[in-house]
PDB file of C-alpha atoms and ligand atoms in Angstrom:
ATOM      1  CA  MET A 922       1.123 -15.334 -16.569  1.00 72.00           C
ATOM      2  CA  SER A 923      -1.017 -14.595 -13.509  1.00 92.00           C
ATOM      3  CA  HIS A 924      -3.021 -11.428 -12.847  1.00 92.00           C
ATOM      4  CA  THR A 925      -0.221 -10.383 -10.501  1.00 95.00           C
ATOM      5  CA  ASP A 926       2.502 -10.984 -13.089  1.00 96.00           C
ATOM      6  CA  ASP A 927       0.618  -8.995 -15.727  1.00 97.00           C
ATOM      7  CA  THR A 928      -0.065  -6.121 -13.333  1.00 98.00           C
ATOM      8  CA  VAL A 929       3.564  -5.986 -12.177  1.00 98.00           C
ATOM      9  CA  ALA A 930       4.720  -6.061 -15.816  1.00 98.00           C
ATOM     10  CA  ALA A 931       2.413  -3.116 -16.554  1.00 98.00           C
ATOM     11  CA  TYR A 932       3.894  -1.060 -13.708  1.00 97.00           C
ATOM     12  CA  HIS A 933       7.440  -2.103 -14.595  1.00 98.00           C
ATOM     13  CA  LEU A 934       7.040  -0.829 -18.149  1.00 97.00           C
ATOM     14  CA  ASP A 935       5.854   2.631 -17.103  1.00 96.00           C
ATOM     15  CA  ALA A 936       7.361   2.989 -13.635  1.00 97.00           C
ATOM     16  CA  ALA A 937       9.167   6.239 -14.437  1.00 96.00           C
ATOM     17  CA  ALA A 938       6.035   7.838 -15.926  1.00 95.00           C
ATOM     18  CA  TYR A 939       3.984   6.765 -12.904  1.00 94.00           C
ATOM     19  CA  ALA A 940       6.546   8.142 -10.476  1.00 94.00           C
ATOM     20  CA  GLY A 941       6.534  11.488 -12.296  1.00 91.00           C
ATOM     21  CA  ASN A 942       2.754  11.825 -12.533  1.00 84.00           C
ATOM     22  CA  GLY A 943       2.066  10.542  -9.022  1.00 75.00           C
ATOM     23  CA  ALA A 944       4.296  13.053  -7.324  1.00 77.00           C
ATOM     24  CA  THR A 945       1.360  15.246  -6.251  1.00 85.00           C
ATOM     25  CA  MET A 946      -0.077  13.931  -3.023  1.00 92.00           C
ATOM     26  CA  PRO A 947      -3.860  13.824  -2.447  1.00 90.00           C
ATOM     27  CA  ASP A 948      -4.955  15.842   0.602  1.00 91.00           C
ATOM     28  CA  SER A 949      -6.372  12.740   2.310  1.00 91.00           C
ATOM     29  CA  VAL A 950      -3.023  10.942   2.018  1.00 94.00           C
ATOM     30  CA  ARG A 951      -1.138  13.956   3.400  1.00 96.00           C
ATOM     31  CA  ARG A 952      -3.600  14.155   6.284  1.00 95.00           C
ATOM     32  CA  ASP A 953      -3.266  10.430   7.041  1.00 95.00           C
ATOM     33  CA  ILE A 954       0.533  10.519   6.940  1.00 98.00           C
ATOM     34  CA  GLY A 955       0.473  13.445   9.366  1.00 98.00           C
ATOM     35  CA  ALA A 956      -1.794  11.576  11.785  1.00 96.00           C
ATOM     36  CA  PHE A 957       0.265   8.407  11.360  1.00 97.00           C
ATOM     37  CA  ALA A 958       3.526  10.216  12.197  1.00 98.00           C
ATOM     38  CA  GLN A 959       1.977  11.930  15.189  1.00 98.00           C
ATOM     39  CA  GLN A 960       0.613   8.667  16.605  1.00 97.00           C
ATOM     40  CA  LEU A 961       3.839   6.760  16.006  1.00 98.00           C
ATOM     41  CA  GLY A 962       6.367   9.317  17.175  1.00 98.00           C
ATOM     42  CA  ALA A 963       9.774  10.186  15.768  1.00 97.00           C
ATOM     43  CA  GLY A 964      12.063   7.277  14.979  1.00 98.00           C
ATOM     44  CA  ALA A 965       9.282   4.693  14.588  1.00 98.00           C
ATOM     45  CA  ARG A 966       9.997   2.099  11.884  1.00 98.00           C
ATOM     46  CA  VAL A 967       7.454   1.690   9.090  1.00 98.00           C
ATOM     47  CA  LEU A 968       7.229  -1.104   6.527  1.00 98.00           C
ATOM     48  CA  GLU A 969       5.893   0.363   3.295  1.00 98.00           C
ATOM     49  CA  ILE A 970       4.231  -2.014   0.827  1.00 99.00           C
ATOM     50  CA  GLY A 971       4.177  -0.611  -2.703  1.00 98.00           C
ATOM     51  CA  SER A 972       6.416   2.444  -2.323  1.00 98.00           C
ATOM     52  CA  GLY A 973       6.008   3.210  -6.030  1.00 98.00           C
ATOM     53  CA  GLY A 974       7.878   6.413  -6.859  1.00 97.00           C
ATOM     54  CA  GLY A 975       8.619   7.072  -3.191  1.00 97.00           C
ATOM     55  CA  ARG A 976       6.277  10.014  -2.638  1.00 97.00           C
ATOM     56  CA  ASP A 977       4.804   8.842   0.673  1.00 98.00           C
ATOM     57  CA  ALA A 978       8.094   7.582   2.127  1.00 98.00           C
ATOM     58  CA  ARG A 979       9.604  10.995   1.504  1.00 97.00           C
ATOM     59  CA  LEU A 980       6.971  12.764   3.598  1.00 98.00           C
ATOM     60  CA  MET A 981       7.028  10.090   6.316  1.00 98.00           C
ATOM     61  CA  GLU A 982      10.769  10.592   6.670  1.00 98.00           C
ATOM     62  CA  GLU A 983      10.399  14.371   6.714  1.00 98.00           C
ATOM     63  CA  LEU A 984       8.033  13.827   9.660  1.00 98.00           C
ATOM     64  CA  GLY A 985      10.606  11.746  11.537  1.00 98.00           C
ATOM     65  CA  LEU A 986       9.604   8.168  10.676  1.00 98.00           C
ATOM     66  CA  ARG A 987      12.057   5.552   9.416  1.00 98.00           C
ATOM     67  CA  VAL A 988      10.710   3.805   6.328  1.00 98.00           C
ATOM     68  CA  ARG A 989      11.611   0.480   4.756  1.00 98.00           C
ATOM     69  CA  ARG A 990      10.757   1.019   1.085  1.00 98.00           C
ATOM     70  CA  THR A 991       9.535  -2.083  -0.755  1.00 98.00           C
ATOM     71  CA  ASP A 992       7.715  -2.817  -3.985  1.00 98.00           C
ATOM     72  CA  ILE A 993       6.726  -5.937  -5.883  1.00 98.00           C
ATOM     73  CA  THR A 994       7.658  -4.134  -9.132  1.00 98.00           C
ATOM     74  CA  PRO A 995      11.399  -4.189  -9.890  1.00 98.00           C
ATOM     75  CA  GLY A 996      11.131  -0.966 -11.933  1.00 98.00           C
ATOM     76  CA  PHE A 997      10.008   1.005  -8.876  1.00 98.00           C
ATOM     77  CA  VAL A 998      12.744  -0.496  -6.700  1.00 98.00           C
ATOM     78  CA  ALA A 999      15.310   0.479  -9.328  1.00 98.00           C
ATOM     79  CA  LEU A1000      13.995   4.064  -9.349  1.00 98.00           C
ATOM     80  CA  LEU A1001      14.117   4.270  -5.550  1.00 98.00           C
ATOM     81  CA  ARG A1002      17.675   2.959  -5.507  1.00 98.00           C
ATOM     82  CA  ALA A1003      18.642   5.466  -8.197  1.00 97.00           C
ATOM     83  CA  GLN A1004      17.361   8.179  -5.823  1.00 96.00           C
ATOM     84  CA  GLY A1005      19.863   6.859  -3.261  1.00 98.00           C
ATOM     85  CA  HIS A1006      17.455   4.900  -1.067  1.00 98.00           C
ATOM     86  CA  ASP A1007      17.598   1.322   0.149  1.00 98.00           C
ATOM     87  CA  ALA A1008      14.657  -0.543  -1.334  1.00 98.00           C
ATOM     88  CA  ASP A1009      13.646  -4.182  -1.671  1.00 98.00           C
ATOM     89  CA  VAL A1010      11.632  -6.117  -4.209  1.00 98.00           C
ATOM     90  CA  LEU A1011       9.018  -7.735  -2.010  1.00 98.00           C
ATOM     91  CA  ASP A1012       5.719  -9.542  -2.546  1.00 98.00           C
ATOM     92  CA  PRO A1013       3.730  -9.315   0.704  1.00 98.00           C
ATOM     93  CA  LEU A1014       1.934 -12.559  -0.128  1.00 98.00           C
ATOM     94  CA  THR A1015       5.015 -14.762  -0.354  1.00 98.00           C
ATOM     95  CA  ASP A1016       8.211 -13.008   0.737  1.00 98.00           C
ATOM     96  CA  ASP A1017       9.689 -12.770   4.230  1.00 98.00           C
ATOM     97  CA  LEU A1018       8.495  -9.445   5.653  1.00 98.00           C
ATOM     98  CA  ALA A1019      10.431  -9.533   8.930  1.00 98.00           C
ATOM     99  CA  SER A1020      13.193  -7.101   9.782  1.00 95.00           C
ATOM    100  CA  PRO A1021      16.400  -8.023  11.623  1.00 94.00           C
ATOM    101  CA  GLU A1022      15.646  -5.015  13.854  1.00 95.00           C
ATOM    102  CA  GLY A1023      12.498  -6.735  15.153  1.00 96.00           C
ATOM    103  CA  PRO A1024       8.817  -5.898  14.752  1.00 98.00           C
ATOM    104  CA  TYR A1025       7.860  -2.729  12.889  1.00 98.00           C
ATOM    105  CA  ALA A1026       5.824   0.030  14.520  1.00 98.00           C
ATOM    106  CA  ALA A1027       3.531   0.200  11.500  1.00 98.00           C
ATOM    107  CA  VAL A1028       2.680  -0.752   7.933  1.00 98.00           C
ATOM    108  CA  TRP A1029       1.787   1.805   5.232  1.00 98.00           C
ATOM    109  CA  ALA A1030       0.280   0.430   2.019  1.00 98.00           C
ATOM    110  CA  ASN A1031      -1.307   3.191  -0.051  1.00 98.00           C
ATOM    111  CA  ALA A1032      -3.157   2.007  -3.158  1.00 97.00           C
ATOM    112  CA  SER A1033      -1.137  -1.200  -3.409  1.00 98.00           C
ATOM    113  CA  LEU A1034      -3.157  -4.025  -1.834  1.00 98.00           C
ATOM    114  CA  LEU A1035      -5.953  -3.279  -4.306  1.00 98.00           C
ATOM    115  CA  HIS A1036      -3.930  -5.466  -6.674  1.00 98.00           C
ATOM    116  CA  VAL A1037      -4.021  -8.474  -4.325  1.00 98.00           C
ATOM    117  CA  ALA A1038      -6.619 -11.144  -5.231  1.00 98.00           C
ATOM    118  CA  ARG A1039      -9.625 -11.195  -2.890  1.00 98.00           C
ATOM    119  CA  ARG A1040      -8.853 -14.731  -1.710  1.00 98.00           C
ATOM    120  CA  ASP A1041      -5.265 -13.723  -0.858  1.00 98.00           C
ATOM    121  CA  LEU A1042      -5.921 -10.505   1.083  1.00 98.00           C
ATOM    122  CA  PRO A1043      -6.628 -12.266   4.424  1.00 98.00           C
ATOM    123  CA  THR A1044      -3.240 -13.984   4.149  1.00 98.00           C
ATOM    124  CA  VAL A1045      -1.449 -10.730   3.329  1.00 99.00           C
ATOM    125  CA  ILE A1046      -3.109  -8.808   6.180  1.00 99.00           C
ATOM    126  CA  ALA A1047      -2.261 -11.603   8.658  1.00 98.00           C
ATOM    127  CA  ARG A1048       1.343 -11.690   7.417  1.00 98.00           C
ATOM    128  CA  LEU A1049       1.563  -7.933   8.036  1.00 98.00           C
ATOM    129  CA  ALA A1050       0.145  -8.402  11.552  1.00 98.00           C
ATOM    130  CA  ALA A1051       2.833 -10.999  12.249  1.00 98.00           C
ATOM    131  CA  VAL A1052       5.632  -8.447  11.759  1.00 98.00           C
ATOM    132  CA  VAL A1053       4.095  -5.469  13.612  1.00 98.00           C
ATOM    133  CA  ARG A1054       4.352  -4.985  17.375  1.00 98.00           C
ATOM    134  CA  PRO A1055       1.156  -5.074  19.488  1.00 98.00           C
ATOM    135  CA  GLY A1056      -0.326  -1.566  19.464  1.00 98.00           C
ATOM    136  CA  GLY A1057       1.327  -0.845  16.106  1.00 98.00           C
ATOM    137  CA  LEU A1058      -0.569   0.672  13.187  1.00 98.00           C
ATOM    138  CA  LEU A1059      -1.880  -0.407   9.793  1.00 98.00           C
ATOM    139  CA  ARG A1060      -2.987   1.978   7.079  1.00 98.00           C
ATOM    140  CA  ILE A1061      -4.076   0.714   3.672  1.00 98.00           C
ATOM    141  CA  SER A1062      -6.213   2.077   0.871  1.00 98.00           C
ATOM    142  CA  VAL A1063      -8.150   0.288  -1.849  1.00 98.00           C
ATOM    143  CA  LYS A1064     -10.765   1.240  -4.424  1.00 97.00           C
ATOM    144  CA  GLU A1065     -14.385   0.949  -3.348  1.00 97.00           C
ATOM    145  CA  GLY A1066     -16.733  -1.201  -5.377  1.00 97.00           C
ATOM    146  CA  ASP A1067     -17.870  -4.696  -6.246  1.00 98.00           C
ATOM    147  CA  GLY A1068     -16.041  -7.503  -7.987  1.00 98.00           C
ATOM    148  CA  GLU A1069     -12.743  -7.165  -9.780  1.00 98.00           C
ATOM    149  CA  GLY A1070     -11.499  -6.183 -13.218  1.00 97.00           C
ATOM    150  CA  TRP A1071      -8.840  -4.916 -15.562  1.00 98.00           C
ATOM    151  CA  SER A1072      -8.347  -1.212 -16.112  1.00 95.00           C
ATOM    152  CA  THR A1073      -6.058   0.817 -18.366  1.00 95.00           C
ATOM    153  CA  HIS A1074      -5.774   4.410 -17.219  1.00 92.00           C
ATOM    154  CA  GLY A1075      -3.396   7.102 -16.086  1.00 91.00           C
ATOM    155  CA  SER A1076       0.295   6.872 -16.799  1.00 93.00           C
ATOM    156  CA  ILE A1077       0.328   3.038 -16.976  1.00 95.00           C
ATOM    157  CA  SER A1078      -0.360   2.102 -20.602  1.00 95.00           C
ATOM    158  CA  SER A1079      -1.039  -1.635 -20.106  1.00 97.00           C
ATOM    159  CA  PRO A1080      -3.984  -3.123 -18.187  1.00 97.00           C
ATOM    160  CA  ARG A1081      -3.758  -3.638 -14.424  1.00 98.00           C
ATOM    161  CA  HIS A1082      -5.935  -5.973 -12.372  1.00 98.00           C
ATOM    162  CA  PHE A1083      -7.919  -4.437  -9.491  1.00 98.00           C
ATOM    163  CA  THR A1084      -9.905  -6.051  -6.671  1.00 98.00           C
ATOM    164  CA  TYR A1085     -12.676  -3.738  -5.464  1.00 98.00           C
ATOM    165  CA  TRP A1086     -13.864  -3.803  -1.848  1.00 98.00           C
ATOM    166  CA  ARG A1087     -16.864  -2.727   0.184  1.00 98.00           C
ATOM    167  CA  ALA A1088     -16.114  -1.308   3.611  1.00 98.00           C
ATOM    168  CA  ASP A1089     -17.831  -4.018   5.674  1.00 98.00           C
ATOM    169  CA  ALA A1090     -16.081  -6.898   3.926  1.00 98.00           C
ATOM    170  CA  LEU A1091     -12.701  -5.171   4.124  1.00 98.00           C
ATOM    171  CA  ALA A1092     -13.145  -4.384   7.818  1.00 98.00           C
ATOM    172  CA  THR A1093     -14.003  -8.019   8.506  1.00 98.00           C
ATOM    173  CA  VAL A1094     -10.893  -9.271   6.707  1.00 98.00           C
ATOM    174  CA  VAL A1095      -8.677  -6.909   8.727  1.00 98.00           C
ATOM    175  CA  ALA A1096     -10.338  -7.599  12.089  1.00 98.00           C
ATOM    176  CA  ASP A1097     -10.102 -11.362  11.511  1.00 98.00           C
ATOM    177  CA  ALA A1098      -6.374 -11.105  10.726  1.00 98.00           C
ATOM    178  CA  GLY A1099      -5.092  -9.728  14.032  1.00 97.00           C
ATOM    179  CA  TRP A1100      -6.056  -6.038  14.002  1.00 98.00           C
ATOM    180  CA  ARG A1101      -8.489  -4.049  16.193  1.00 98.00           C
ATOM    181  CA  ASP A1102     -10.060  -0.577  16.155  1.00 98.00           C
ATOM    182  CA  VAL A1103     -10.610  -0.797  12.404  1.00 98.00           C
ATOM    183  CA  GLU A1104     -11.738   2.530  10.927  1.00 98.00           C
ATOM    184  CA  ILE A1105     -12.542   3.257   7.299  1.00 98.00           C
ATOM    185  CA  ALA A1106     -12.880   6.663   5.641  1.00 95.00           C
ATOM    186  CA  HIS A1107     -14.493   7.052   2.205  1.00 95.00           C
ATOM    187  CA  GLU A1108     -12.594   9.407  -0.091  1.00 91.00           C
ATOM    188  CA  ALA A1109     -13.497  10.599  -3.572  1.00 88.00           C
ATOM    189  CA  GLY A1110     -10.822   9.926  -6.207  1.00 82.00           C
ATOM    190  CA  ARG A1111      -9.317  12.838  -8.118  1.00 69.00           C
ATOM    191  CA  LYS A1112      -9.593  11.761 -11.732  1.00 66.00           C
ATOM    192  CA  ASN A1113     -11.969   8.932 -12.508  1.00 62.00           C
ATOM    193  CA  ALA A1114     -14.936   9.710 -10.282  1.00 74.00           C
ATOM    194  CA  ASP A1115     -13.848   6.662  -8.318  1.00 86.00           C
ATOM    195  CA  SER A1116     -14.111   6.212  -4.590  1.00 94.00           C
ATOM    196  CA  TRP A1117     -11.454   5.004  -2.150  1.00 96.00           C
ATOM    197  CA  LEU A1118     -11.546   3.236   1.201  1.00 97.00           C
ATOM    198  CA  GLU A1119      -8.792   4.431   3.524  1.00 96.00           C
ATOM    199  CA  LEU A1120      -8.479   1.975   6.401  1.00 97.00           C
ATOM    200  CA  SER A1121      -6.578   2.325   9.641  1.00 97.00           C
ATOM    201  CA  ALA A1122      -6.272  -0.255  12.411  1.00 98.00           C
ATOM    202  CA  VAL A1123      -4.237  -1.138  15.490  1.00 98.00           C
ATOM    203  CA  ARG A1124      -2.301  -4.380  15.972  1.00 98.00           C
ATOM    204  CA  ALA A1125      -4.180  -6.443  18.562  1.00 97.00           C
TER     205      ALA A1125
HETATM  206  C1  SAM B1339      -1.289   2.562  -7.751  1.00 51.41           C
HETATM  207  S1  SAM B1339       0.392   2.147  -7.346  1.00 51.41           S
HETATM  208  C2  SAM B1339       0.598   2.997  -5.780  1.00 51.41           C
HETATM  209  C3  SAM B1339       2.020   3.370  -5.487  1.00 51.41           C
HETATM  210  C4  SAM B1339       2.208   4.259  -4.253  1.00 51.41           C
HETATM  211  N1  SAM B1339       1.900   3.548  -3.035  1.00 51.41           N
HETATM  212  C5  SAM B1339       1.350   5.504  -4.381  1.00 51.41           C
HETATM  213  O1  SAM B1339       0.433   5.674  -3.582  1.00 51.41           O
HETATM  214  O2  SAM B1339       1.638   6.295  -5.285  1.00 51.41           O
HETATM  215  C6  SAM B1339       0.251   0.442  -6.902  1.00 51.41           C
HETATM  216  C7  SAM B1339       1.480  -0.146  -6.259  1.00 51.41           C
HETATM  217  O3  SAM B1339       1.196  -1.489  -5.866  1.00 51.41           O
HETATM  218  C8  SAM B1339       2.233  -2.350  -6.291  1.00 51.41           C
HETATM  219  N2  SAM B1339       1.642  -3.673  -6.497  1.00 51.41           N
HETATM  220  C9  SAM B1339       1.182  -4.227  -7.631  1.00 51.41           C
HETATM  221  N3  SAM B1339       0.727  -5.467  -7.427  1.00 51.41           N
HETATM  222  C10 SAM B1339       0.886  -5.714  -6.113  1.00 51.41           C
HETATM  223  C11 SAM B1339       0.619  -6.843  -5.288  1.00 51.41           C
HETATM  224  N4  SAM B1339       0.084  -7.974  -5.773  1.00 51.41           N
HETATM  225  N5  SAM B1339       0.937  -6.767  -3.970  1.00 51.41           N
HETATM  226  C12 SAM B1339       1.488  -5.638  -3.473  1.00 51.41           C
HETATM  227  N6  SAM B1339       1.763  -4.534  -4.201  1.00 51.41           N
HETATM  228  C13 SAM B1339       1.475  -4.579  -5.509  1.00 51.41           C
HETATM  229  C14 SAM B1339       2.774  -1.679  -7.530  1.00 51.41           C
HETATM  230  O4  SAM B1339       4.058  -2.112  -7.857  1.00 51.41           O
HETATM  231  C15 SAM B1339       2.680  -0.215  -7.153  1.00 51.41           C
HETATM  232  O5  SAM B1339       3.798   0.201  -6.427  1.00 51.41           O
END
């Protein structure tokens, strides 16, 4: 099994517990979704990578956006469908990301691409650029730090693999993959004294 397979298996096992515990939204995420919705305008179509329990999609839709919910973990997709939503199992590294409706206005990937291997992130970010219209938006968040590693914490009882990023390296990956106006905010995590990078960018 690969790091990705093991991490997806860990989420799959405890998807319901994660969805329950993750329902409270951090202030920085709420703020970013508000800004995102304002910039995009009502009716804009968003591709979400790693919808998890569906918390962020719910708020985006309340603010007038149209969200395509996706997750690499089948357990999350099953939960989203049980809530009555369309949702797709989708790996942003390998699966077709395009929509029959044409390019998306934006991509939202909160705390999901931190599970992508460092060598694969440039490919994923370029694949996202390929399905977003020029002037469209990207917003991702990852954990700040050096290297990579396995961690067991929170409501997921098995280890998950994380790739940690420094802001400069992350900004370079995104700028080299078809995005401009890259901005990164540093946010303190709630529980583990960890630190997050919240990146926004515009499709070149
Ligand atoms: C920490 S959860 C975040 C879920 C949700 N976005 C949130 O903010 O609550 C990580 C998410 O990334 C997904 N994920 C795991 N490995 C991934 C990968 N290699 N590529 C994309 N998403 C992945 C998981 O299935 C899960 O939905």
